[in-house]
């Protein structure tokens, strides 16, 4: 298939390095997909699910040592270390290539090399970018086909934009974590990834291009690439207010984006634009406009069920790939929560390692980071505007953490600068989305710690600059669905009920919501939240909205060394906001 000369030359160069048996250019056709799947069914790497319950859907089990993003093996390779910042692992481009090129040498011998042209962003959008991923994993190709727009549509855009594309070379290598590297070269817009076939390590359009490289490009070019869901909240008048939310990995973006409102009968509903990534640009009207660069969802399976996220359940009911979930004797996928009244799967269910669960009672049936890959177009709540080339206008940014203590259910920042500080100071408990310890609080500014492709201090400066450039910057909120009571259970019902918090934000944006001023921002008065029909004790509501001086002084203290790492590069406005928070906390009685 003809591409531009530069594209063909790069693919040939990669082939000389990796020595595949053959090169296949991916067109994105149905037939081609069926062929890829047939190959994986034949070699046993995929299993067909129950065709009547889950048409055209498959189970894939990854290598047991390759089940999540590996942040410690992910690098930003800039000429100067300080441009990558203390928030990233760094190697110089030269050192990185010298170290990793030998791993690519001959790594595709005996394998097929796929060249996958893909488009991030809706076709015809000024936001859209073309990437080309070279990979030796048919599983990666199949996932890219769902999560991005692949093949001809990307080549057409490439032809229209003068042949510009972002190259990404990927090989599963030998899957040994000791020889795994996820390398980004933002100065030459290049990605090299070897040794993993999982998620954000391997589907290069997602975290590598659409966040790490795109955040760098946005910094240089005056736009933003964020780890954000995008939703539209329709009110009883039929007006839709668009909001974008940054929560750390596995902390509720997909769920909020697809929320089914319990107050739909009163005219409140949520439309889904995106569930993981937002690209934002200032519009001529002085607002920020957002597109979802993706074409599908790579969603967390555990916890997803008809009671928590019915829209996700419909979305994943066909044409989907399930990774590292359980398999019941009826050939249905299984994970905790898929059937709300079933704590345990049926006897004879096969766990994610491929063994009968009875043989391995200590192994979870589904891996905690097991995922579904499904087309966005199948989502019942998908917005009619989700592929609008110019995107949707954003009225609010929502930051969110997973915090058993400290952070109240919701609060609003005083203004844009304070909002940037609220995002910069975010903390959240770690999850299974990345390897490492789970449940420990870490600073995860704007949910971008693993995804910001440059010095985080420069990123905050960029946020401040963007706000100053637009006439109508979004209102900024912070939420926490995960606050726990003394008995260790969640205080807030979450999921669909989060609509009530979105409604308060809507009221704040439109000037009617009631709030009290606290040291951390505006917190709803208990009567400002519509809690009708919820069985919440007034003490619980009080606990959910409480600002504890002692807890917040602890939080302040935890932020200090994090900010200090950035030295002189930390924007003065952030340092000042941090000091002013301290003064407001000190003035609080108690
Ligand atoms: P990534 O795809 O990793 O970026 O994750 P995400 O931010 O999209 O998270 P997702 O919505 O998939 O949720 C992750 C986990 O949190 C799932 O197990 C959900 O069931 C659970 N979760 C989501 N929203 C809520 C909520 O409001 N309350 C509670 N208790 N759990 C939630
Ligand atoms: C995340 O970890 O934030 C994800 C999943 O969205 S992955 O694509 O693996 O990065
Ligand atoms: Mn994510």
Coordinates of C-alpha atoms and ligand atoms in Angstrom, one line a residue:
X1 CA 0.0 0.0 0.0
X2 CA 1.5 3.4 -0.9
X3 CA 2.1 5.8 1.9
X4 CA 4.3 8.9 1.6
X5 CA 8.0 8.3 0.8
X6 CA 9.0 9.2 4.3
X7 CA 6.6 6.7 5.8
X8 CA 7.7 3.9 3.5
X9 CA 11.4 4.7 4.2
X10 CA 10.8 4.6 8.0
X11 CA 8.9 1.3 7.8
X12 CA 11.8 -0.2 5.7
X13 CA 14.3 1.1 8.1
X14 CA 12.4 -0.5 11.0
X15 CA 12.3 -3.8 9.1
X16 CA 16.0 -3.7 8.5
X17 CA 16.5 -3.3 12.2
X18 CA 13.9 -5.9 13.5
X19 CA 14.1 -8.4 10.6
X20 CA 10.4 -9.6 10.4
X21 CA 9.5 -12.5 8.1
X22 CA 6.9 -10.2 6.4
X23 CA 5.4 -6.8 6.5
X24 CA 1.7 -6.3 6.5
X25 CA 0.1 -2.8 6.0
X26 CA -3.1 -2.5 7.9
X27 CA -6.1 -1.1 6.1
X28 CA -8.7 -1.4 8.8
X29 CA -11.0 -3.6 6.8
X30 CA -13.4 -6.1 8.4
X31 CA -11.8 -8.9 6.5
X32 CA -8.4 -8.1 7.7
X33 CA -9.7 -8.0 11.3
X34 CA -11.3 -11.4 10.9
X35 CA -8.0 -12.7 9.5
X36 CA -6.1 -11.4 12.5
X37 CA -8.6 -12.9 15.0
X38 CA -8.6 -16.2 13.1
X39 CA -4.8 -16.4 13.5
X40 CA -5.0 -15.7 17.2
X41 CA -7.8 -18.3 17.7
X42 CA -5.7 -20.8 15.7
X43 CA -2.6 -20.3 17.8
X44 CA -4.6 -20.3 21.0
X45 CA -3.7 -16.8 22.1
X46 CA -7.4 -15.8 21.9
X47 CA -10.6 -17.6 22.9
X48 CA -13.9 -17.0 21.3
X49 CA -16.6 -16.0 23.8
X50 CA -20.2 -17.3 23.8
X51 CA -21.3 -16.0 20.4
X52 CA -25.0 -15.5 21.2
X53 CA -24.3 -13.6 24.4
X54 CA -21.2 -11.7 23.3
X55 CA -21.1 -11.7 19.4
X56 CA -17.8 -11.2 17.8
X57 CA -16.0 -11.0 21.1
X58 CA -12.9 -12.6 22.4
X59 CA -10.8 -13.3 25.5
X60 CA -7.1 -12.7 25.6
X61 CA -4.7 -13.6 28.4
X62 CA -1.6 -11.6 28.6
X63 CA 1.8 -12.8 29.8
X64 CA 1.4 -13.0 33.7
X65 CA 4.3 -10.6 34.0
X66 CA 2.8 -8.1 31.6
X67 CA -0.5 -6.9 33.1
X68 CA -0.3 -3.2 33.6
X69 CA 1.6 -0.1 32.7
X70 CA 5.2 -0.1 34.1
X71 CA 5.9 3.5 35.0
X72 CA 9.4 2.7 36.3
X73 CA 10.4 1.5 32.7
X74 CA 8.9 4.6 31.0
X75 CA 11.2 7.4 29.9
X76 CA 11.1 10.8 28.5
X77 CA 14.2 11.2 26.4
X78 CA 15.0 15.0 26.0
X79 CA 18.3 16.5 25.3
X80 CA 18.3 18.2 28.7
X81 CA 17.3 16.3 31.8
X82 CA 15.5 19.3 33.3
X83 CA 13.1 19.4 30.4
X84 CA 11.8 15.9 31.5
X85 CA 11.6 17.1 35.1
X86 CA 11.6 15.2 38.4
X87 CA 8.2 13.8 37.4
X88 CA 9.8 11.6 34.7
X89 CA 12.4 9.0 34.3
X90 CA 15.0 10.4 31.9
X91 CA 17.6 9.2 29.5
X92 CA 19.3 11.3 26.8
X93 CA 18.0 10.4 23.3
X94 CA 21.5 9.1 22.4
X95 CA 21.9 6.9 25.5
X96 CA 18.3 5.6 25.1
X97 CA 18.8 4.6 21.5
X98 CA 22.2 3.0 22.2
X99 CA 20.8 1.0 25.0
X100 CA 17.5 -0.1 23.4
X101 CA 18.4 -0.4 19.7
X102 CA 20.2 -3.8 20.4
X103 CA 17.0 -5.1 21.9
X104 CA 15.2 -4.3 18.6
X105 CA 17.9 -5.9 16.5
X106 CA 16.3 -9.0 14.9
X107 CA 13.5 -9.0 17.4
X108 CA 10.8 -9.7 14.8
X109 CA 12.6 -12.8 13.2
X110 CA 9.9 -15.4 12.6
X111 CA 7.2 -12.8 13.1
X112 CA 5.0 -10.6 11.0
X113 CA 5.5 -6.8 11.2
X114 CA 2.3 -4.9 11.0
X115 CA 2.4 -1.2 9.9
X116 CA -0.7 0.4 11.5
X117 CA -1.6 4.0 10.3
X118 CA -4.0 5.5 12.8
X119 CA -5.8 8.7 13.4
X120 CA -6.2 10.3 16.8
X121 CA -9.2 12.7 16.8
X122 CA -12.2 12.9 14.5
X123 CA -11.4 12.9 10.8
X124 CA -11.3 16.5 9.4
X125 CA -10.7 17.9 12.9
X126 CA -8.0 20.6 13.3
X127 CA -7.1 18.6 16.5
X128 CA -6.5 15.3 14.6
X129 CA -3.0 13.8 14.4
X130 CA -1.8 10.8 12.4
X131 CA 0.4 8.2 14.0
X132 CA 1.9 5.0 12.6
X133 CA 2.5 2.1 14.9
X134 CA 4.8 -0.7 13.8
X135 CA 4.1 -3.7 15.9
X136 CA 4.7 -7.5 15.9
X137 CA 1.6 -8.1 18.0
X138 CA -1.7 -9.0 16.3
X139 CA -3.5 -8.4 19.6
X140 CA -2.1 -4.8 19.6
X141 CA -3.4 -4.3 16.0
X142 CA -6.8 -5.6 17.0
X143 CA -7.0 -3.3 20.0
X144 CA -5.8 -0.3 17.9
X145 CA -8.6 -1.0 15.5
X146 CA -11.1 -0.5 18.2
X147 CA -9.5 2.3 20.2
X148 CA -8.3 4.4 17.3
X149 CA -9.3 5.1 13.6
X150 CA -6.9 2.9 11.6
X151 CA -6.0 2.3 8.0
X152 CA -7.2 4.3 5.0
X153 CA -8.8 7.1 7.0
X154 CA -5.4 7.8 8.6
X155 CA -3.5 7.7 5.3
X156 CA -6.1 10.1 3.7
X157 CA -5.4 12.6 6.5
X158 CA -1.7 12.0 6.1
X159 CA -2.0 12.9 2.4
X160 CA -4.0 16.0 3.3
X161 CA -1.6 17.3 5.9
X162 CA 1.5 17.0 3.9
X163 CA 2.7 13.6 5.0
X164 CA 3.1 14.5 8.7
X165 CA 2.9 11.5 11.1
X166 CA 4.2 10.4 14.5
X167 CA 6.1 7.2 14.2
X168 CA 6.0 4.6 17.0
X169 CA 8.0 1.4 16.9
X170 CA 6.7 -1.4 19.1
X171 CA 7.7 -5.0 19.7
X172 CA 6.7 -7.4 22.4
X173 CA 10.4 -8.4 22.4
X174 CA 10.8 -11.3 24.8
X175 CA 8.3 -9.8 27.3
X176 CA 11.0 -9.9 30.0
X177 CA 10.5 -6.9 32.3
X178 CA 14.3 -6.6 32.5
X179 CA 14.3 -5.8 28.8
X180 CA 11.2 -3.6 28.7
X181 CA 11.4 0.1 27.8
X182 CA 8.8 2.6 26.9
X183 CA 10.7 5.5 25.4
X184 CA 9.4 8.9 24.2
X185 CA 11.5 11.4 22.2
X186 CA 9.3 14.5 22.3
X187 CA 11.8 16.7 20.4
X188 CA 11.7 14.4 17.4
X189 CA 8.1 13.1 18.0
X190 CA 9.1 9.5 18.2
X191 CA 8.0 6.5 20.3
X192 CA 9.9 3.3 20.9
X193 CA 8.3 0.6 23.0
X194 CA 9.7 -2.9 23.6
X195 CA 9.0 -5.8 26.0
X196 CA 5.3 -5.3 26.8
X197 CA 2.1 -6.0 24.9
X198 CA -0.2 -4.4 27.5
X199 CA -2.4 -1.3 27.4
X200 CA -0.7 2.0 27.6
X201 CA 2.7 0.4 27.1
X202 CA 1.8 -1.0 23.7
X203 CA -1.3 0.7 22.3
X204 CA 0.9 3.7 21.3
X205 CA -1.9 6.0 20.3
X206 CA -3.2 6.2 23.8
X207 CA -0.8 7.3 26.6
X208 CA 2.4 7.6 24.5
X209 CA 1.1 9.7 21.6
X210 CA -2.2 11.3 22.9
X211 CA -0.8 12.2 26.3
X212 CA 3.0 12.2 26.6
X213 CA 3.9 13.5 23.2
X214 CA 0.7 15.5 22.8
X215 CA 1.2 17.3 26.1
X216 CA 4.6 18.4 24.9
X217 CA 3.2 19.5 21.6
X218 CA 0.4 21.4 23.3
X219 CA 2.9 23.2 25.5
X220 CA 4.9 24.3 22.4
X221 CA 1.8 25.1 20.3
X222 CA -0.7 26.6 22.7
X223 CA -3.1 23.7 23.4
X224 CA -3.6 21.0 26.0
X225 CA -3.6 17.2 26.2
X226 CA -5.1 15.9 29.4
X227 CA -6.0 12.6 31.1
X228 CA -9.6 13.6 31.2
X229 CA -13.1 12.2 30.5
X230 CA -15.5 14.5 28.6
X231 CA -19.2 14.5 29.4
X232 CA -22.2 16.6 28.6
X233 CA -24.8 17.2 31.4
X234 CA -28.2 17.9 30.0
X235 CA -30.5 19.9 32.2
X236 CA -34.3 20.0 32.3
X237 CA -34.3 22.8 29.7
X238 CA -32.4 20.6 27.3
X239 CA -29.2 22.7 27.5
X240 CA -26.0 20.7 27.7
X241 CA -23.1 21.8 29.9
X242 CA -19.8 20.1 29.0
X243 CA -17.3 19.2 31.6
X244 CA -13.9 17.4 31.5
X245 CA -12.6 15.4 34.5
X246 CA -9.1 14.3 35.4
X247 CA -9.0 11.4 37.8
X248 CA -6.0 9.1 38.2
X249 CA -6.0 5.7 36.5
X250 CA -8.7 3.4 37.6
X251 CA -10.4 6.1 39.7
X252 CA -13.7 6.6 37.9
X253 CA -13.4 8.4 34.6
X254 CA -15.1 5.8 32.5
X255 CA -17.9 5.5 35.1
X256 CA -18.5 9.2 35.3
X257 CA -18.4 9.6 31.6
X258 CA -21.2 7.0 31.1
X259 CA -23.2 7.8 34.2
X260 CA -26.9 6.9 34.1
X261 CA -28.7 9.6 36.1
X262 CA -31.1 8.5 38.7
X263 CA -32.8 11.9 38.1
X264 CA -33.4 11.3 34.4
X265 CA -37.2 11.5 34.9
X266 CA -36.6 15.1 36.0
X267 CA -34.7 15.9 32.9
X268 CA -31.1 15.4 34.0
X269 CA -28.9 13.1 31.9
X270 CA -25.3 12.6 30.9
X271 CA -23.9 12.3 27.4
X272 CA -20.5 10.6 26.8
X273 CA -17.9 12.4 24.7
X274 CA -14.8 10.6 25.9
X275 CA -13.6 8.4 28.9
X276 CA -9.8 8.9 29.2
X277 CA -8.2 11.6 27.1
X278 CA -9.1 15.2 26.1
X279 CA -7.3 17.5 23.6
X280 CA -8.3 21.1 24.3
X281 CA -7.9 24.3 22.3
X282 CA -9.1 27.8 22.8
X283 CA -12.0 28.6 20.5
X284 CA -12.8 32.0 18.8
X285 CA -15.5 32.5 21.5
X286 CA -12.9 32.5 24.3
X287 CA -13.8 29.1 25.6
X288 CA -11.8 25.9 25.6
X289 CA -13.1 23.3 23.2
X290 CA -12.3 19.6 23.7
X291 CA -12.2 16.5 21.5
X292 CA -11.7 12.9 22.5
X293 CA -8.9 11.7 20.3
X294 CA -9.9 8.0 20.8
X295 CA -12.4 5.8 19.0
X296 CA -13.0 3.3 21.7
X297 CA -12.7 2.5 25.4
X298 CA -10.0 0.4 27.2
X299 CA -11.9 0.2 30.4
X300 CA -11.4 -1.4 33.8
X301 CA -13.5 -4.6 34.0
X302 CA -13.7 -5.3 37.8
X303 CA -16.5 -3.3 39.3
X304 CA -18.3 -2.8 36.0
X305 CA -21.8 -4.2 36.2
X306 CA -25.5 -3.5 35.3
X307 CA -25.9 -1.7 38.6
X308 CA -22.8 0.4 38.6
X309 CA -22.3 1.2 34.8
X310 CA -25.1 -0.2 32.7
X311 CA -24.0 1.9 29.7
X312 CA -20.6 0.2 29.8
X313 CA -22.3 -3.2 30.0
X314 CA -24.2 -2.5 26.8
X315 CA -21.1 -1.1 25.1
X316 CA -19.0 -4.2 25.8
X317 CA -21.8 -6.6 24.9
X318 CA -20.4 -7.2 21.3
X319 CA -17.4 -6.6 19.1
X320 CA -15.2 -6.4 22.2
X321 CA -11.9 -7.8 23.4
X322 CA -11.6 -8.8 27.1
X323 CA -8.1 -9.1 28.6
X324 CA -7.3 -11.1 31.7
X325 CA -10.8 -11.7 32.9
X326 CA -12.3 -15.0 34.0
X327 CA -14.1 -17.4 31.7
X328 CA -17.2 -19.3 32.9
X329 CA -18.1 -22.8 31.7
X330 CA -20.8 -21.0 29.5
X331 CA -17.9 -19.1 27.9
X332 CA -19.0 -15.8 29.4
X333 CA -16.5 -13.3 30.7
X334 CA -16.4 -12.9 34.5
X335 CA -15.1 -10.4 36.9
X336 CA -16.3 -9.2 40.3
X337 CA -19.4 -7.1 39.9
X338 CA -20.4 -8.3 36.5
X339 CA -23.4 -10.0 38.1
X340 CA -24.1 -7.9 41.2
X341 CA -25.6 -10.8 43.3
X342 CA -22.8 -13.2 42.4
X343 CA -19.8 -12.9 44.7
X344 CA -18.2 -16.0 43.2
X345 CA -18.3 -17.2 39.6
X346 CA -19.8 -20.6 38.8
X347 CA -17.8 -23.8 39.5
X348 CA -15.4 -24.6 36.8
X349 CA -14.7 -20.9 35.9
X350 CA -11.2 -20.5 34.4
X351 CA -9.1 -17.7 36.1
X352 CA -7.2 -15.1 34.2
X353 CA -4.1 -17.3 34.2
X354 CA -6.1 -19.9 32.3
X355 CA -6.5 -22.4 35.1
X356 CA -9.7 -23.7 36.9
X357 CA -10.3 -21.3 39.8
X358 CA -10.7 -24.3 42.2
X359 CA -7.0 -25.2 41.5
X360 CA -5.8 -21.8 42.5
X361 CA -8.1 -20.5 45.3
X362 CA -5.7 -17.6 46.1
X363 CA -5.6 -16.2 42.5
X364 CA -8.3 -13.6 41.7
X365 CA -10.5 -14.9 38.9
X366 CA -10.1 -11.7 37.0
X367 CA -6.9 -9.7 37.2
X368 CA -7.5 -6.4 39.1
X369 CA -6.4 -4.5 36.0
X370 CA -8.3 -6.7 33.6
X371 CA -9.9 -4.6 30.8
X372 CA -12.5 -4.5 28.0
X373 CA -11.8 -2.9 24.7
X374 CA -15.0 -1.7 23.0
X375 CA -16.0 0.7 20.2
X376 CA -17.2 4.1 21.6
X377 CA -20.0 4.1 19.0
X378 CA -21.7 1.2 20.9
X379 CA -22.1 3.3 24.0
X380 CA -25.8 4.1 24.5
X381 CA -25.0 7.5 26.0
X382 CA -22.5 8.5 23.3
X383 CA -23.0 12.2 22.6
X384 CA -24.3 13.2 19.1
X385 CA -21.3 15.6 19.2
X386 CA -18.6 13.2 20.1
X387 CA -17.0 13.3 16.6
X388 CA -17.6 17.0 16.0
X389 CA -14.4 18.3 14.4
X390 CA -14.2 21.4 16.6
X391 CA -15.1 19.5 19.7
X392 CA -17.4 20.6 22.6
X393 CA -17.1 23.8 24.7
X394 CA -15.9 23.0 28.3
X395 CA -17.5 24.9 31.2
X396 CA -15.8 23.0 34.0
X397 CA -12.8 21.0 34.9
X398 CA -13.2 18.3 37.6
X399 CA -10.2 17.0 39.4
X400 CA -10.7 13.9 41.4
X401 CA -8.8 11.7 43.8
X402 CA -9.3 8.4 45.5
X403 CA -9.1 9.5 49.1
X404 CA -10.4 7.5 52.1
X405 CA -9.9 10.8 54.2
X406 CA -9.2 14.5 53.8
X407 CA -10.9 15.4 50.5
X408 CA -14.6 16.3 50.7
X409 CA -17.2 15.0 48.3
X410 CA -16.9 18.1 46.2
X411 CA -15.5 21.7 46.3
X412 CA -15.0 24.5 43.9
X413 CA -11.8 26.5 43.4
X414 CA -12.0 30.2 44.0
X415 CA -10.7 31.1 40.5
X416 CA -8.6 29.7 37.6
X417 CA -5.2 30.2 39.3
X418 CA -6.5 28.6 42.5
X419 CA -8.0 25.8 40.3
X420 CA -4.6 25.1 38.8
X421 CA -3.2 24.9 42.3
X422 CA -5.9 22.5 43.3
X423 CA -5.0 20.3 40.3
X424 CA -1.3 20.6 41.0
X425 CA -1.8 19.6 44.6
X426 CA -3.9 16.5 43.9
X427 CA -3.2 13.3 45.8
X428 CA -4.7 9.9 45.2
X429 CA -4.4 6.3 46.3
X430 CA -2.5 4.1 43.8
X431 CA -4.4 1.5 41.8
X432 CA -3.7 -1.7 39.9
X433 CA -3.6 0.3 36.6
X434 CA 0.2 0.5 37.1
X435 CA 2.6 -2.1 38.6
X436 CA 3.6 -1.3 42.2
X437 CA 2.0 -1.0 45.5
X438 CA -1.8 -0.4 45.6
X439 CA -3.6 2.0 48.0
X440 CA -0.8 4.3 48.9
X441 CA -1.4 8.1 48.6
X442 CA 0.8 9.7 46.1
X443 CA 0.8 13.2 44.5
X444 CA -0.7 12.9 41.0
X445 CA -1.2 16.4 39.7
X446 CA -4.0 16.7 37.2
X447 CA -3.9 12.8 37.1
X448 CA -0.9 13.4 34.8
X449 CA 2.0 12.2 36.9
X450 CA 2.5 9.1 34.6
X451 CA 1.6 11.0 31.4
X452 CA 3.1 14.5 31.4
X453 CA 5.8 14.4 28.7
X454 CA 7.8 17.2 30.1
X455 CA 8.7 19.0 33.3
X456 CA 5.6 19.2 35.5
X457 CA 6.5 22.8 36.6
X458 CA 6.5 23.9 33.0
X459 CA 3.2 22.1 32.6
X460 CA 1.7 24.1 35.5
X461 CA 3.0 27.3 33.9
X462 CA 1.4 26.3 30.7
X463 CA -2.0 25.8 32.5
X464 CA -1.6 29.3 34.0
X465 CA -0.8 30.8 30.6
X466 CA -3.7 29.1 28.9
X467 CA -6.1 30.4 31.5
X468 CA -4.8 33.9 31.0
X469 CA -5.3 33.6 27.3
X470 CA -8.9 32.7 27.3
X471 CA -11.8 34.9 28.1
X472 CA -13.9 32.2 29.7
X473 CA -11.7 29.6 31.5
X474 CA -13.7 26.7 32.9
X475 CA -14.8 26.6 36.5
X476 CA -12.6 24.2 38.5
X477 CA -13.9 21.6 40.9
X478 CA -12.4 18.7 42.9
X479 CA -14.4 15.6 43.8
X480 CA -13.8 12.5 45.9
X481 CA -16.3 9.6 45.6
X482 CA -14.1 7.4 47.8
X483 CA -14.2 9.0 51.3
X484 CA -14.7 6.3 54.0
X485 CA -16.3 6.3 57.4
X486 CA -14.8 4.9 60.6
X487 CA -16.1 1.5 59.7
X488 CA -14.1 1.5 56.4
X489 CA -17.0 1.6 54.0
X490 CA -17.6 4.3 51.4
X491 CA -19.7 7.2 52.7
X492 CA -21.0 8.1 49.3
X493 CA -23.0 5.7 47.1
X494 CA -21.1 6.9 44.0
X495 CA -21.7 5.8 40.4
X496 CA -25.1 7.1 39.1
X497 CA -25.6 9.1 42.2
X498 CA -22.6 11.2 41.2
X499 CA -25.1 13.0 39.0
X500 CA -26.2 15.0 42.1
X501 CA -22.7 16.4 42.4
X502 CA -22.6 17.3 38.7
X503 CA -26.0 19.1 39.2
X504 CA -24.4 21.2 41.9
X505 CA -21.6 22.1 39.6
X506 CA -24.1 23.0 36.9
X507 CA -25.8 25.3 39.4
X508 CA -22.5 26.9 40.4
X509 CA -21.5 27.4 36.7
X510 CA -24.9 29.0 36.0
X511 CA -24.7 31.2 39.2
X512 CA -27.4 29.6 41.4
X513 CA -25.7 26.9 43.5
X514 CA -25.3 27.6 47.2
X515 CA -21.9 27.2 48.9
X516 CA -19.9 28.1 52.0
X517 CA -16.4 29.4 51.7
X518 CA -13.7 27.3 53.4
X519 CA -9.9 27.4 53.3
X520 CA -9.8 25.0 50.4
X521 CA -12.6 26.4 48.3
X522 CA -16.3 26.6 48.1
X523 CA -18.1 23.6 49.6
X524 CA -21.8 23.0 49.0
X525 CA -24.1 23.9 51.9
X526 CA -25.9 20.6 52.8
X527 CA -29.1 21.9 51.3
X528 CA -27.4 22.8 48.0
X529 CA -27.0 19.2 47.0
X530 CA -30.1 17.5 45.7
X531 CA -30.1 14.3 47.8
X532 CA -33.8 13.5 47.4
X533 CA -34.6 9.8 47.4
X534 CA -31.2 9.0 48.9
X535 CA -31.1 7.3 52.2
X536 CA -28.2 9.4 53.6
X537 CA -28.1 10.3 57.3
X538 CA -27.5 14.1 57.9
X539 CA -24.3 13.1 59.9
X540 CA -23.0 11.2 56.8
X541 CA -23.6 14.3 54.6
X542 CA -21.7 16.3 57.2
X543 CA -18.8 13.9 57.2
X544 CA -18.8 13.9 53.4
X545 CA -18.5 17.7 53.3
X546 CA -16.2 18.1 56.3
X547 CA -12.9 20.0 56.1
X548 CA -10.7 18.8 59.0
X549 CA -8.0 21.3 59.9
X550 CA -5.6 18.6 61.1
X551 CA -6.0 16.4 58.0
X552 CA -5.5 19.4 55.7
X553 CA -2.4 20.6 57.5
X554 CA -1.1 17.1 56.9
X555 CA -2.0 17.3 53.3
X556 CA -0.3 20.7 53.0
X557 CA 2.8 19.2 54.5
X558 CA 2.7 16.3 52.1
X559 CA 2.5 18.8 49.1
X560 CA 5.4 20.8 50.2
X561 CA 8.3 18.4 49.4
X562 CA 6.6 17.5 46.2
X563 CA 6.4 21.1 45.0
X564 CA 9.9 21.8 46.3
X565 CA 11.4 19.2 43.9
X566 CA 10.7 21.6 41.1
X567 CA 13.0 24.3 42.6
X568 CA 13.2 27.5 40.6
X569 CA 11.0 26.2 37.9
X570 CA 7.9 26.0 40.1
X571 CA 5.6 28.8 39.0
X572 CA 5.5 31.6 41.6
X573 CA 1.7 31.5 41.5
X574 CA 1.7 27.9 42.6
X575 CA 4.1 28.6 45.5
X576 CA 2.0 31.6 46.5
X577 CA -1.3 29.6 46.4
X578 CA 0.4 26.9 48.6
X579 CA 1.4 29.5 51.2
X580 CA -2.0 31.2 51.1
X581 CA -3.7 27.8 51.7
X582 CA -1.5 27.4 54.8
X583 CA -2.5 30.8 56.1
X584 CA -6.2 30.1 55.6
X585 CA -5.8 26.7 57.3
X586 CA -4.0 28.3 60.2
X587 CA -6.8 30.8 60.7
X588 CA -9.3 28.0 61.0
X589 CA -10.4 27.3 64.6
X590 CA -9.7 23.9 66.1
Ligands
LIG1 P1 -8.4 4.2 33.6 O1 -9.0 3.6 32.4 O2 -7.4 3.4 34.3 O3 -7.9 5.6 33.3 O4 -9.6 4.3 34.7 P2 -10.9 5.2 35.0 O5 -10.5 6.5 35.7 O6 -11.7 5.3 33.8 O7 -11.7 4.4 36.1 P3 -13.0 3.6 36.0 O8 -14.2 4.4 35.8 O9 -12.8 2.4 35.1 O10 -13.2 3.1 37.5 C1 -12.2 2.3 38.2 C2 -12.8 1.5 39.3 O11 -13.4 2.4 40.2 C3 -13.8 0.5 38.9 O12 -13.7 -0.7 39.6 C4 -15.1 1.2 39.2 O13 -16.2 0.3 39.5 C5 -14.7 2.0 40.5 N1 -15.5 3.3 40.6 C6 -15.8 4.2 39.6 N2 -16.6 5.1 40.0 C7 -16.9 4.9 41.3 C8 -17.7 5.5 42.3 O14 -18.3 6.6 42.1 N3 -17.7 5.0 43.6 C9 -17.0 3.8 43.9 N4 -17.0 3.3 45.1 N5 -16.2 3.2 42.9 C10 -16.2 3.7 41.7
LIG2 C1 -4.6 4.2 32.6 O1 -3.8 3.5 33.2 O2 -4.8 5.4 32.9 C2 -5.4 3.6 31.5 C3 -5.1 2.2 31.1 O3 -6.2 4.3 30.9 S1 -3.7 2.1 30.0 O4 -4.2 2.2 28.7 O5 -3.1 0.8 30.3 O6 -2.8 3.2 30.3
LIG3 MN1 -6.4 6.3 31.9

